[in-house]
Each structure stands twice: as structure tokens, then as C-alpha cells.
GROMACS .gro file of C-alpha atoms in nm:
model
  442
    1MET     CA    1   1.386  -2.724  -2.673
    2GLU     CA    2   1.236  -2.818  -2.338
    3ASN     CA    3   0.921  -2.643  -2.229
    4LYS     CA    4   0.969  -2.357  -1.985
    5LYS     CA    5   0.823  -2.413  -1.641
    6LYS     CA    6   0.533  -2.180  -1.572
    7VAL     CA    7   0.496  -1.978  -1.251
    8ALA     CA    8   0.201  -1.765  -1.134
    9PHE     CA    9   0.177  -1.513  -0.850
   10TYR     CA   10  -0.098  -1.394  -0.619
   11THR     CA   11  -0.054  -1.094  -0.389
   12LEU     CA   12  -0.258  -1.026  -0.077
   13GLY     CA   13  -0.227  -0.697   0.109
   14CYS     CA   14  -0.040  -0.375   0.054
   15LYS     CA   15   0.141  -0.187  -0.222
   16LEU     CA   16   0.470  -0.293  -0.068
   17ASN     CA   17   0.373  -0.657  -0.125
   18PHE     CA   18   0.293  -0.578  -0.489
   19SER     CA   19   0.636  -0.423  -0.542
   20GLU     CA   20   0.804  -0.726  -0.382
   21THR     CA   21   0.599  -0.980  -0.578
   22SER     CA   22   0.699  -0.802  -0.898
   23THR     CA   23   1.070  -0.818  -0.810
   24ILE     CA   24   1.046  -1.185  -0.705
   25ALA     CA   25   0.866  -1.262  -1.032
   26ARG     CA   26   1.154  -1.109  -1.228
   27SER     CA   27   1.398  -1.337  -1.044
   28PHE     CA   28   1.197  -1.638  -1.171
   29GLN     CA   29   1.210  -1.504  -1.526
   30ASP     CA   30   1.589  -1.472  -1.489
   31GLU     CA   31   1.594  -1.841  -1.394
   32GLY     CA   32   1.411  -1.933  -1.715
   33PHE     CA   33   1.054  -1.957  -1.586
   34GLU     CA   34   0.763  -1.819  -1.783
   35ARG     CA   35   0.530  -1.597  -1.580
   36VAL     CA   36   0.160  -1.662  -1.641
   37ASP     CA   37  -0.161  -1.526  -1.498
   38PHE     CA   38  -0.288  -1.677  -1.172
   39GLU     CA   39  -0.602  -1.789  -1.355
   40GLU     CA   40  -0.391  -2.016  -1.578
   41VAL     CA   41  -0.246  -2.362  -1.533
   42ALA     CA   42   0.107  -2.331  -1.394
   43ASP     CA   43   0.378  -2.561  -1.256
   44MET     CA   44   0.421  -2.339  -0.953
   45TYR     CA   45   0.203  -2.091  -0.767
   46VAL     CA   46   0.354  -1.831  -0.533
   47ILE     CA   47   0.125  -1.658  -0.284
   48ASN     CA   48   0.251  -1.340  -0.114
   49THR     CA   49   0.062  -1.320   0.215
   50CYS     CA   50  -0.047  -1.038   0.444
   51SER     CA   51  -0.095  -1.029   0.820
   52VAL     CA   52  -0.285  -0.702   0.842
   53THR     CA   53  -0.606  -0.774   0.655
   54GLU     CA   54  -0.889  -0.945   0.837
   55ASN     CA   55  -0.931  -1.317   0.757
   56ALA     CA   56  -0.575  -1.349   0.627
   57ASP     CA   57  -0.581  -1.725   0.685
   58LYS     CA   58  -0.920  -1.771   0.520
   59GLN     CA   59  -0.816  -1.573   0.213
   60PHE     CA   60  -0.495  -1.772   0.191
   61LYS     CA   61  -0.680  -2.107   0.197
   62GLN     CA   62  -0.915  -1.987  -0.079
   63VAL     CA   63  -0.620  -1.888  -0.300
   64VAL     CA   64  -0.448  -2.226  -0.242
   65ARG     CA   65  -0.771  -2.408  -0.332
   66LYS     CA   66  -0.795  -2.204  -0.651
   67ALA     CA   67  -0.439  -2.302  -0.747
   68MET     CA   68  -0.502  -2.669  -0.670
   69LYS     CA   69  -0.817  -2.662  -0.884
   70LEU     CA   70  -0.615  -2.531  -1.178
   71ASN     CA   71  -0.340  -2.792  -1.134
   72ASN     CA   72  -0.345  -3.034  -0.840
   73LYS     CA   73   0.017  -3.131  -0.911
   74ALA     CA   74   0.143  -2.774  -0.896
   75PHE     CA   75   0.404  -2.668  -0.640
   76VAL     CA   76   0.265  -2.406  -0.402
   77ALA     CA   77   0.482  -2.161  -0.207
   78ALA     CA   78   0.366  -1.916   0.061
   79ILE     CA   79   0.581  -1.610   0.129
   80GLY     CA   80   0.545  -1.274   0.304
   81CYS     CA   81   0.418  -1.141   0.635
   82TYR     CA   82   0.174  -1.414   0.735
   83ALA     CA   83   0.431  -1.674   0.634
   84GLN     CA   84   0.676  -1.513   0.878
   85LEU     CA   85   0.424  -1.488   1.164
   86LYS     CA   86   0.245  -1.823   1.130
   87PRO     CA   87   0.468  -2.048   0.917
   88GLU     CA   88   0.346  -2.378   1.068
   89GLU     CA   89  -0.018  -2.279   1.021
   90LEU     CA   90   0.037  -2.212   0.650
   91ALA     CA   91   0.252  -2.523   0.606
   92ASN     CA   92  -0.039  -2.733   0.733
   93VAL     CA   93  -0.278  -2.602   0.467
   94ASP     CA   94  -0.355  -2.877   0.220
   95GLY     CA   95  -0.151  -2.836  -0.097
   96VAL     CA   96   0.120  -2.604   0.040
   97ASP     CA   97   0.476  -2.726  -0.030
   98LEU     CA   98   0.700  -2.443   0.085
   99VAL     CA   99   0.674  -2.156   0.334
  100LEU     CA  100   0.934  -1.880   0.332
  101GLY     CA  101   0.972  -1.602   0.589
  102ALA     CA  102   1.084  -1.239   0.573
  103THR     CA  103   1.442  -1.283   0.453
  104GLU     CA  104   1.405  -1.611   0.261
  105LYS     CA  105   1.136  -1.490   0.019
  106PHE     CA  106   1.387  -1.296  -0.193
  107LYS     CA  107   1.594  -1.612  -0.242
  108ILE     CA  108   1.294  -1.829  -0.327
  109THR     CA  109   1.452  -1.977  -0.640
  110ASP     CA  110   1.728  -2.127  -0.420
  111TYR     CA  111   1.469  -2.330  -0.231
  112ILE     CA  112   1.299  -2.501  -0.522
  113ASN     CA  113   1.444  -2.816  -0.672
  114ASP     CA  114   1.233  -3.023  -0.905
  115LEU     CA  115   0.891  -2.878  -0.815
  116SER     CA  116   0.762  -3.217  -0.704
  117LYS     CA  117   0.490  -3.196  -0.440
  118ASN     CA  118   0.594  -3.241  -0.076
  119ASN     CA  119   0.397  -3.460   0.161
  120PHE     CA  120   0.392  -3.166   0.400
  121GLY     CA  121   0.484  -2.799   0.379
  122GLU     CA  122   0.854  -2.729   0.427
  123VAL     CA  123   0.927  -2.418   0.636
  124HIS     CA  124   1.225  -2.184   0.609
  125SER     CA  125   1.170  -1.887   0.833
  126CYS     CA  126   1.434  -1.680   1.007
  127GLU     CA  127   1.421  -1.536   1.353
  128ILE     CA  128   1.283  -1.190   1.277
  129GLU     CA  129   1.593  -1.030   1.437
  130GLU     CA  130   1.782  -1.157   1.132
  131ALA     CA  131   1.565  -0.951   0.895
  132ASP     CA  132   1.806  -0.660   0.907
  133PHE     CA  133   1.929  -0.634   0.547
  134TYR     CA  134   1.751  -0.445   0.274
  135VAL     CA  135   1.623  -0.582  -0.056
  136GLY     CA  136   1.503  -0.319  -0.302
  137SER     CA  137   1.206  -0.383  -0.523
  138TYR     CA  138   0.957  -0.221  -0.755
  139SER     CA  139   0.656  -0.330  -0.955
  140ILE     CA  140   0.619  -0.282  -1.326
  141GLY     CA  141   0.404  -0.441  -1.590
  142ASP     CA  142   0.096  -0.480  -1.372
  143ARG     CA  143  -0.047  -0.131  -1.383
  144THR     CA  144  -0.006   0.216  -1.529
  145ARG     CA  145   0.171   0.320  -1.210
  146ALA     CA  146   0.467   0.154  -1.043
  147PHE     CA  147   0.522   0.095  -0.672
  148LEU     CA  148   0.879   0.171  -0.570
  149LYS     CA  149   0.991   0.036  -0.235
  150VAL     CA  150   1.229   0.268  -0.050
  151GLN     CA  151   1.211   0.134   0.307
  152ASP     CA  152   1.119  -0.183   0.499
  153GLY     CA  153   1.042  -0.281   0.858
  154CYS     CA  154   0.945  -0.060   1.151
  155ASP     CA  155   1.092   0.040   1.487
  156TYR     CA  156   0.761   0.164   1.627
  157LYS     CA  157   0.582  -0.040   1.890
  158CYS     CA  158   0.216   0.032   1.816
  159THR     CA  159   0.023  -0.202   2.042
  160TYR     CA  160  -0.209  -0.345   1.771
  161CYS     CA  161   0.050  -0.409   1.502
  162THR     CA  162   0.238  -0.722   1.395
  163ILE     CA  163   0.445  -0.561   1.121
  164PRO     CA  164   0.766  -0.533   1.328
  165LEU     CA  165   0.723  -0.906   1.402
  166ALA     CA  166   0.663  -0.982   1.035
  167ARG     CA  167   0.916  -0.751   0.871
  168GLY     CA  168   1.181  -0.668   1.129
  169ILE     CA  169   1.361  -0.342   1.206
  170SER     CA  170   1.337  -0.022   1.003
  171ARG     CA  171   1.593  -0.008   0.724
  172SER     CA  172   1.618   0.175   0.393
  173ASP     CA  173   1.751   0.158   0.042
  174GLU     CA  174   2.053   0.368  -0.052
  175LEU     CA  175   1.961   0.691  -0.225
  176GLN     CA  176   2.164   0.606  -0.539
  177ASN     CA  177   1.982   0.276  -0.569
  178VAL     CA  178   1.636   0.434  -0.532
  179LEU     CA  179   1.728   0.681  -0.808
  180LYS     CA  180   1.857   0.398  -1.029
  181ASN     CA  181   1.531   0.204  -0.981
  182ALA     CA  182   1.325   0.517  -1.052
  183LYS     CA  183   1.518   0.566  -1.375
  184GLU     CA  184   1.463   0.204  -1.479
  185ILE     CA  185   1.091   0.247  -1.417
  186SER     CA  186   1.072   0.569  -1.621
  187GLU     CA  187   1.255   0.398  -1.909
  188GLN     CA  188   0.966   0.148  -1.926
  189GLY     CA  189   0.733   0.433  -2.018
  190ILE     CA  190   0.560   0.435  -1.682
  191LYS     CA  191   0.425   0.778  -1.597
  192GLU     CA  192   0.363   0.753  -1.223
  193ILE     CA  193   0.564   0.614  -0.935
  194VAL     CA  194   0.418   0.556  -0.590
  195LEU     CA  195   0.676   0.552  -0.309
  196THR     CA  196   0.612   0.268  -0.071
  197GLY     CA  197   0.751   0.112   0.246
  198VAL     CA  198   0.633   0.014   0.593
  199ASN     CA  199   0.720   0.349   0.750
  200ILE     CA  200   0.857   0.564   0.468
  201GLY     CA  201   0.892   0.882   0.672
  202ASP     CA  202   1.164   0.694   0.861
  203TYR     CA  203   1.364   0.669   0.537
  204GLY     CA  204   1.740   0.687   0.577
  205LYS     CA  205   1.806   0.435   0.852
  206GLY     CA  206   2.082   0.196   0.747
  207GLU     CA  207   2.090  -0.182   0.737
  208PHE     CA  208   2.210  -0.435   0.994
  209GLY     CA  209   2.085  -0.232   1.287
  210ASN     CA  210   2.292   0.072   1.189
  211LYS     CA  211   2.047   0.336   1.305
  212LYS     CA  212   2.210   0.649   1.174
  213HIS     CA  213   2.024   0.827   0.896
  214GLU     CA  214   2.235   0.861   0.581
  215HIS     CA  215   1.966   1.073   0.418
  216THR     CA  216   1.635   1.213   0.530
  217PHE     CA  217   1.297   1.155   0.369
  218LEU     CA  218   1.305   1.518   0.250
  219GLU     CA  219   1.638   1.457   0.073
  220LEU     CA  220   1.491   1.148  -0.092
  221VAL     CA  221   1.193   1.348  -0.218
  222GLN     CA  222   1.417   1.630  -0.344
  223ALA     CA  223   1.646   1.387  -0.530
  224LEU     CA  224   1.357   1.196  -0.690
  225ASP     CA  225   1.206   1.522  -0.813
  226GLN     CA  226   1.513   1.558  -1.038
  227VAL     CA  227   1.481   1.219  -1.212
  228GLU     CA  228   1.428   1.266  -1.586
  229GLY     CA  229   1.131   1.103  -1.753
  230ILE     CA  230   0.902   1.065  -1.452
  231GLU     CA  231   0.582   1.262  -1.485
  232ARG     CA  232   0.434   1.197  -1.142
  233LEU     CA  233   0.547   1.088  -0.798
  234ARG     CA  234   0.307   1.004  -0.517
  235ILE     CA  235   0.385   0.946  -0.149
  236SER     CA  236   0.183   0.643  -0.041
  237SER     CA  237   0.134   0.671   0.335
  238ILE     CA  238   0.333   0.864   0.591
  239GLU     CA  239   0.312   0.896   0.970
  240PRO     CA  240   0.194   1.241   1.086
  241ASN     CA  241   0.493   1.281   1.319
  242LEU     CA  242   0.733   1.217   1.028
  243LEU     CA  243   0.559   1.437   0.771
  244LYS     CA  244   0.754   1.756   0.824
  245ASN     CA  245   0.650   2.105   0.714
  246GLU     CA  246   0.958   2.124   0.489
  247THR     CA  247   0.836   1.816   0.299
  248ILE     CA  248   0.486   1.960   0.263
  249GLU     CA  249   0.632   2.289   0.136
  250PHE     CA  250   0.859   2.109  -0.108
  251VAL     CA  251   0.576   1.896  -0.250
  252SER     CA  252   0.367   2.210  -0.303
  253LYS     CA  253   0.637   2.356  -0.532
  254SER     CA  254   0.783   2.041  -0.681
  255ARG     CA  255   0.791   1.942  -1.046
  256THR     CA  256   0.660   1.587  -1.011
  257PHE     CA  257   0.517   1.525  -0.663
  258VAL     CA  258   0.138   1.534  -0.665
  259PRO     CA  259  -0.083   1.702  -0.401
  260HIS     CA  260  -0.203   1.379  -0.242
  261PHE     CA  261  -0.121   1.267   0.111
  262HIS     CA  262  -0.232   0.959   0.298
  263ILE     CA  263  -0.174   1.004   0.671
  264PRO     CA  264  -0.267   0.739   0.928
  265LEU     CA  265  -0.458   0.883   1.225
  266GLN     CA  266  -0.599   0.559   1.381
  267SER     CA  267  -0.800   0.748   1.646
  268GLY     CA  268  -0.924   1.100   1.709
  269SER     CA  269  -0.906   1.044   2.085
  270ASN     CA  270  -0.577   1.124   2.259
  271GLU     CA  271  -0.656   0.866   2.525
  272ILE     CA  272  -0.684   0.589   2.265
  273LEU     CA  273  -0.378   0.716   2.076
  274LYS     CA  274  -0.179   0.671   2.398
  275LEU     CA  275  -0.312   0.317   2.444
  276MET     CA  276  -0.211   0.247   2.086
  277LYS     CA  277   0.138   0.389   2.158
  278ARG     CA  278   0.114   0.617   1.858
  279ARG     CA  279   0.384   0.885   1.850
  280TYR     CA  280   0.167   1.197   1.826
  281LEU     CA  281  -0.154   1.345   1.961
  282ARG     CA  282  -0.450   1.464   1.757
  283GLU     CA  283  -0.331   1.826   1.776
  284VAL     CA  284  -0.026   1.735   1.564
  285TYR     CA  285  -0.256   1.574   1.310
  286THR     CA  286  -0.467   1.889   1.285
  287GLU     CA  287  -0.150   2.095   1.232
  288ARG     CA  288  -0.041   1.872   0.943
  289VAL     CA  289  -0.379   1.892   0.770
  290ASN     CA  290  -0.390   2.271   0.814
  291LYS     CA  291  -0.038   2.309   0.676
  292ILE     CA  292  -0.124   2.103   0.366
  293ARG     CA  293  -0.443   2.306   0.311
  294GLU     CA  294  -0.250   2.632   0.351
  295VAL     CA  295   0.000   2.556   0.071
  296MET     CA  296  -0.213   2.315  -0.140
  297PRO     CA  297  -0.582   2.405  -0.101
  298ASP     CA  298  -0.686   2.140  -0.357
  299ALA     CA  299  -0.476   1.855  -0.214
  300CYS     CA  300  -0.637   1.520  -0.150
  301ILE     CA  301  -0.588   1.401   0.208
  302GLY     CA  302  -0.667   1.041   0.299
  303VAL     CA  303  -0.685   0.909   0.655
  304ASP     CA  304  -0.645   0.561   0.809
  305VAL     CA  305  -0.858   0.502   1.118
  306ILE     CA  306  -0.915   0.197   1.341
  307VAL     CA  307  -1.248   0.141   1.518
  308GLY     CA  308  -1.317  -0.087   1.812
  309PHE     CA  309  -0.972  -0.075   1.972
  310PRO     CA  310  -0.979  -0.216   2.329
  311GLY     CA  311  -1.097   0.052   2.572
  312GLU     CA  312  -1.271   0.258   2.299
  313THR     CA  313  -1.596   0.371   2.462
  314ASP     CA  314  -1.886   0.535   2.276
  315GLU     CA  315  -1.745   0.870   2.395
  316HIS     CA  316  -1.402   0.795   2.248
  317PHE     CA  317  -1.557   0.685   1.921
  318LEU     CA  318  -1.772   0.999   1.897
  319GLU     CA  319  -1.462   1.204   1.967
  320THR     CA  320  -1.301   1.041   1.662
  321TYR     CA  321  -1.617   1.085   1.454
  322HIS     CA  322  -1.653   1.457   1.530
  323PHE     CA  323  -1.280   1.518   1.493
  324LEU     CA  324  -1.288   1.371   1.141
  325ASN     CA  325  -1.616   1.534   1.052
  326ASP     CA  326  -1.471   1.877   1.134
  327LEU     CA  327  -1.136   1.813   0.965
  328ASP     CA  328  -1.085   1.920   0.603
  329ILE     CA  329  -0.995   1.575   0.467
  330SER     CA  330  -1.097   1.391   0.149
  331TYR     CA  331  -1.161   1.023   0.234
  332LEU     CA  332  -1.109   0.757   0.503
  333HIS     CA  333  -0.973   0.404   0.505
  334VAL     CA  334  -1.159   0.242   0.794
  335PHE     CA  335  -1.017  -0.067   0.965
  336THR     CA  336  -1.213  -0.268   1.217
  337TYR     CA  337  -0.978  -0.362   1.499
  338SER     CA  338  -0.900  -0.733   1.512
  339GLU     CA  339  -0.690  -0.911   1.770
  340ARG     CA  340  -0.345  -1.025   1.662
  341ASP     CA  341  -0.137  -1.283   1.848
  342ASN     CA  342   0.173  -1.155   2.029
  343THR     CA  343   0.057  -0.792   2.036
  344GLU     CA  344   0.004  -0.587   2.351
  345ALA     CA  345  -0.348  -0.484   2.252
  346ALA     CA  346  -0.463  -0.847   2.236
  347GLU     CA  347  -0.414  -0.867   2.615
  348MET     CA  348  -0.586  -0.535   2.693
  349GLU     CA  349  -0.911  -0.497   2.883
  350GLY     CA  350  -1.221  -0.323   2.756
  351VAL     CA  351  -1.277  -0.550   2.456
  352VAL     CA  352  -1.533  -0.394   2.224
  353PRO     CA  353  -1.805  -0.638   2.109
  354ASN     CA  354  -1.788  -0.728   1.738
  355ASN     CA  355  -2.135  -0.589   1.662
  356VAL     CA  356  -2.031  -0.252   1.810
  357ARG     CA  357  -1.709  -0.257   1.604
  358ALA     CA  358  -1.916  -0.324   1.292
  359LYS     CA  359  -2.158  -0.040   1.368
  360ARG     CA  360  -1.876   0.211   1.425
  361SER     CA  361  -1.704   0.099   1.108
  362LYS     CA  362  -2.026   0.153   0.912
  363MET     CA  363  -2.066   0.504   1.055
  364LEU     CA  364  -1.715   0.605   0.953
  365ARG     CA  365  -1.753   0.449   0.609
  366GLY     CA  366  -2.064   0.662   0.566
  367LEU     CA  367  -1.863   0.967   0.671
  368SER     CA  368  -1.596   0.876   0.417
  369VAL     CA  369  -1.853   0.870   0.134
  370LYS     CA  370  -1.973   1.213   0.242
  371LYS     CA  371  -1.617   1.351   0.263
  372ARG     CA  372  -1.518   1.215  -0.078
  373ARG     CA  373  -1.833   1.354  -0.236
  374ALA     CA  374  -1.770   1.700  -0.085
  375PHE     CA  375  -1.409   1.689  -0.203
  376TYR     CA  376  -1.512   1.593  -0.558
  377GLU     CA  377  -1.777   1.865  -0.561
  378SER     CA  378  -1.514   2.121  -0.462
  379GLN     CA  379  -1.315   2.017  -0.771
  380ILE     CA  380  -1.594   2.053  -1.030
  381GLY     CA  381  -1.510   2.323  -1.283
  382THR     CA  382  -1.134   2.307  -1.216
  383ASN     CA  383  -0.870   2.212  -1.472
  384ARG     CA  384  -0.659   1.908  -1.386
  385THR     CA  385  -0.426   1.654  -1.543
  386VAL     CA  386  -0.544   1.295  -1.561
  387LEU     CA  387  -0.345   0.975  -1.606
  388PHE     CA  388  -0.564   0.708  -1.764
  389GLU     CA  389  -0.552   0.343  -1.661
  390ALA     CA  390  -0.542   0.065  -1.919
  391GLU     CA  391  -0.866  -0.118  -1.847
  392ASN     CA  392  -1.200  -0.114  -2.023
  393LYS     CA  393  -1.464  -0.112  -1.750
  394GLU     CA  394  -1.812  -0.146  -1.899
  395GLY     CA  395  -1.729   0.078  -2.190
  396TYR     CA  396  -1.541   0.341  -1.990
  397ILE     CA  397  -1.179   0.421  -1.922
  398HIS     CA  398  -1.095   0.551  -1.575
  399GLY     CA  399  -0.808   0.753  -1.443
  400PHE     CA  400  -0.692   0.970  -1.156
  401THR     CA  401  -0.614   1.339  -1.148
  402GLU     CA  402  -0.298   1.451  -0.971
  403ASN     CA  403  -0.508   1.519  -0.660
  404TYR     CA  404  -0.665   1.175  -0.677
  405VAL     CA  405  -1.010   1.247  -0.817
  406ARG     CA  406  -1.133   0.938  -1.001
  407VAL     CA  407  -1.258   1.029  -1.348
  408LYS     CA  408  -1.419   0.841  -1.635
  409THR     CA  409  -1.480   0.892  -2.006
  410PRO     CA  410  -1.598   0.658  -2.285
  411TRP     CA  411  -1.345   0.383  -2.361
  412ASN     CA  412  -1.070   0.473  -2.604
  413PRO     CA  413  -0.767   0.239  -2.604
  414GLU     CA  414  -0.539   0.520  -2.723
  415LEU     CA  415  -0.589   0.701  -2.393
  416ALA     CA  416  -0.438   0.418  -2.183
  417ASN     CA  417  -0.128   0.526  -1.987
  418THR     CA  418  -0.141   0.881  -2.124
  419LEU     CA  419  -0.170   1.215  -1.946
  420HIS     CA  420  -0.426   1.476  -2.054
  421GLU     CA  421  -0.533   1.823  -1.953
  422ILE     CA  422  -0.901   1.811  -1.861
  423ASN     CA  423  -1.180   2.009  -1.702
  424LEU     CA  424  -1.390   1.831  -1.437
  425THR     CA  425  -1.756   1.874  -1.532
  426LYS     CA  426  -1.992   1.672  -1.311
  427ILE     CA  427  -2.017   1.380  -1.071
  428ASP     CA  428  -2.158   1.064  -1.231
  429GLU     CA  429  -2.408   0.837  -1.054
  430ASP     CA  430  -2.132   0.584  -0.980
  431GLY     CA  431  -1.941   0.854  -0.791
  432SER     CA  432  -1.663   0.914  -1.042
  433VAL     CA  433  -1.629   1.246  -1.224
  434ARG     CA  434  -1.698   1.325  -1.590
  435LEU     CA  435  -1.461   1.545  -1.785
  436GLU     CA  436  -1.398   1.754  -2.094
  437PHE     CA  437  -1.065   1.741  -2.271
  438LEU     CA  438  -0.874   2.066  -2.297
  439ASN     CA  439  -0.623   1.933  -2.550
  440VAL     CA  440  -0.836   1.904  -2.858
  441GLU     CA  441  -0.660   1.623  -3.050
  442VAL     CA  442  -0.853   1.348  -2.863
   0.00000   0.00000   0.00000
């Protein structure tokens, strides 16, 4: 019997990319490939790229070099957002054989023939207007939780963002299909599903530019709550203007949805929000946080924020800092603004010097540490449910409570991917929380 060709995958960027890599990997297995770890020698390496993270091109080159070191005859393919935005740039990287854009990546096995190296990278990348059909995906096998994609693309025109250029218009999966995927995931024994997309609150818009909503995000959440066999559902990230009170109320009473929200703010200054073309003002954000706190006092609330946007003065930044300091939130994801080609913000005046961006970023990261610590302290002494991960980290096993407190206890392989009732006892020096088991059989 001939040896199976080996393929390895590397994912840069967001949870959505992870879910898509996982689905693309399964299509290779259907074609008779054997999936191996990226650290191993393979016949083909597939790199799923990201356009949001800083140094996307530098990271990409490092990953290609790593693949070439493992096997300099291997076939290397670049897919994903950066591949859609800068296909020629990636094709020119030494060792790259194939570059596929937003729609082509899901048909990658159609583009590979005999896996012999090309003299130069071959590009297949659609005009982004053609990215109007929906391909569902979900990730399993990589972690104790699965990422389930329910939506793709975005119709918003935020001035700093390339995602509409990289992923096309907003479009969604059909409700029946999402439920079918959720069921398949639960049958694999996975306990937690994270809903993911580019703009998931916009769920329900059809394909091919058909803009009518078949279902709302609330209906999606209500239907998923009924799926047998899923213990936990988590909403990954949702725009404040699309997170409706009805959804917050439903989550607070639901069987499976956990009290954890991640809501992008980007700036605490209304002036900057307008320059960013965000679709809300800070007052709306405050309302959302207050509503969550009212019905779920122990919920975890995470915030995305961008520092150093063009025109952000010290006053604007301090407005953001004080706004977040006063707000009852649990942690921040801080992004330092970086210019992106073909975005409105890249042409704006009032460029903030890089050293000032770095200083502001450091201040907000410090605030995030303080916020997370205060949130964890507020949870000490409470009873929670934890889902343990499957990794031994220096003799400990870690996990997350439903409200996203990171906990640790001495390593025990039998705990991996299991749920346990626990009491949170104290914060460890590494910042995670120690626990006592309430169900005695451990």
C-alpha cells in the first residue's frame, strides 16, 4: 500500500481561523492525507494567515522558514485573510508554492496536483465581492472546547479594519445547519462550544447578498440552548449595538449559555468612536454592562480596546482610561493601533507616535491586570463549575469556570475534559485560582 501523504497546519489569528483550519484539515483527511503536527516532517504545510495581528507578514515568514527547515521539499500553501489582502506579497516569500484567497481556501484540495515545488508562488484569489457564499466550519480535536462558526464577513465600515476586504460581506449559516454541527460536536464528547464569526450579532443575513434576516441572533441562541448533550455554550465576541437586552436576559436564565461576554469597545471617547465609524456611543456600552450586571452579577465581561488611533490626544486616551477604570468589567484585550493599507484611518491626520502608542498600551494592560485581579477576588469563596483542559502544565491542570475564572489544581489526567463542582479558595502567585472539590469522588 502506498504511503499516505502527510499534511500539517498552522493557524495565525482568531478563533474563526481555528474553526476553518479544522474543517479544511478534515477535507484533506477525506482525500486520503494523514494530518500530522506542524513540528513534524510533512509533504505539505498549510498556513492560515491573519491580517489583524501586528507583524502578520513577519510571523508568516517565520512559519514558512520553520516548515522549510523540517522539509525543504515540502509544498507550502498560504490561505486566509492576509492571503486575500496581499496575495502577491505572500507568493514572493521564499518557499511558498500556493496562495489561496477568501473563497478558494475551502477548495484547497482542488488546487494541489502532485505537490511538487513551484518556482514561484501560484496565486488564486477572488475579487472580494465574490466572497458571498457561506462555508460552515467548526474545530474539534484540538482542544477541550470547540469553535463553531455561525457567521462570516462584515458589512460595517470601521475605518481601521480590513476584515470586510479580507472576508467579504456579512452572511450566515442556516439555523438547521448550525444545530446539526452543534450536535456533531456534542457527539464527539466535547463539553463546551464557543460561537464564533466576524460579527456574530449580525447572524441571520443570507448568502449571495440577500440581506434579509432569516433568523435573529436571539433565535440562534434559543435554538442552541435546546441541543442535547452540550454542557456549555459561550458567545465569543459581540458588538455592543447588536447585544440586545433580550439576549442578555435569555443567557441569564438559559440551560447552557455561560455568564461570559466579550464586547468590543475600541475607545471610551465618543469623538474617537465617531472617527472609527463605530455604530454606538459610550453611553450604549455602559447600558450593556449595567444590564449584564443587573441580571448576572458574577458574569465575566471582557473588553477590546484600541490605543493610538489617529487623532487620539492624551485627553481622549485619559477619557478611555477613566471610563474603563470606572466600569464594572473583568479584563481588557488591548490592541495598539497599526496602519493597514486601503483603510480610511491610514490616511487620517493626527498620527500618534509609536512610543506614545506603546505607553498607552502599557497603561491599559496594567489596568487589565488590576481588573482581572479584582474580579477573581470577588469570586473567592463562591461555588462554581469548572471544565478542565487536557494539558499538564508544570504539574498542574488548568481549567475555566463558567464565568471564565482560570483555575488550577495538581495534575490528574482523569480530570481532563471533565466538569466538576468546586469552591474557589485563593488566588495563586501566578494569578490563577486554587480550588476545593465539592464532589468528593476526586
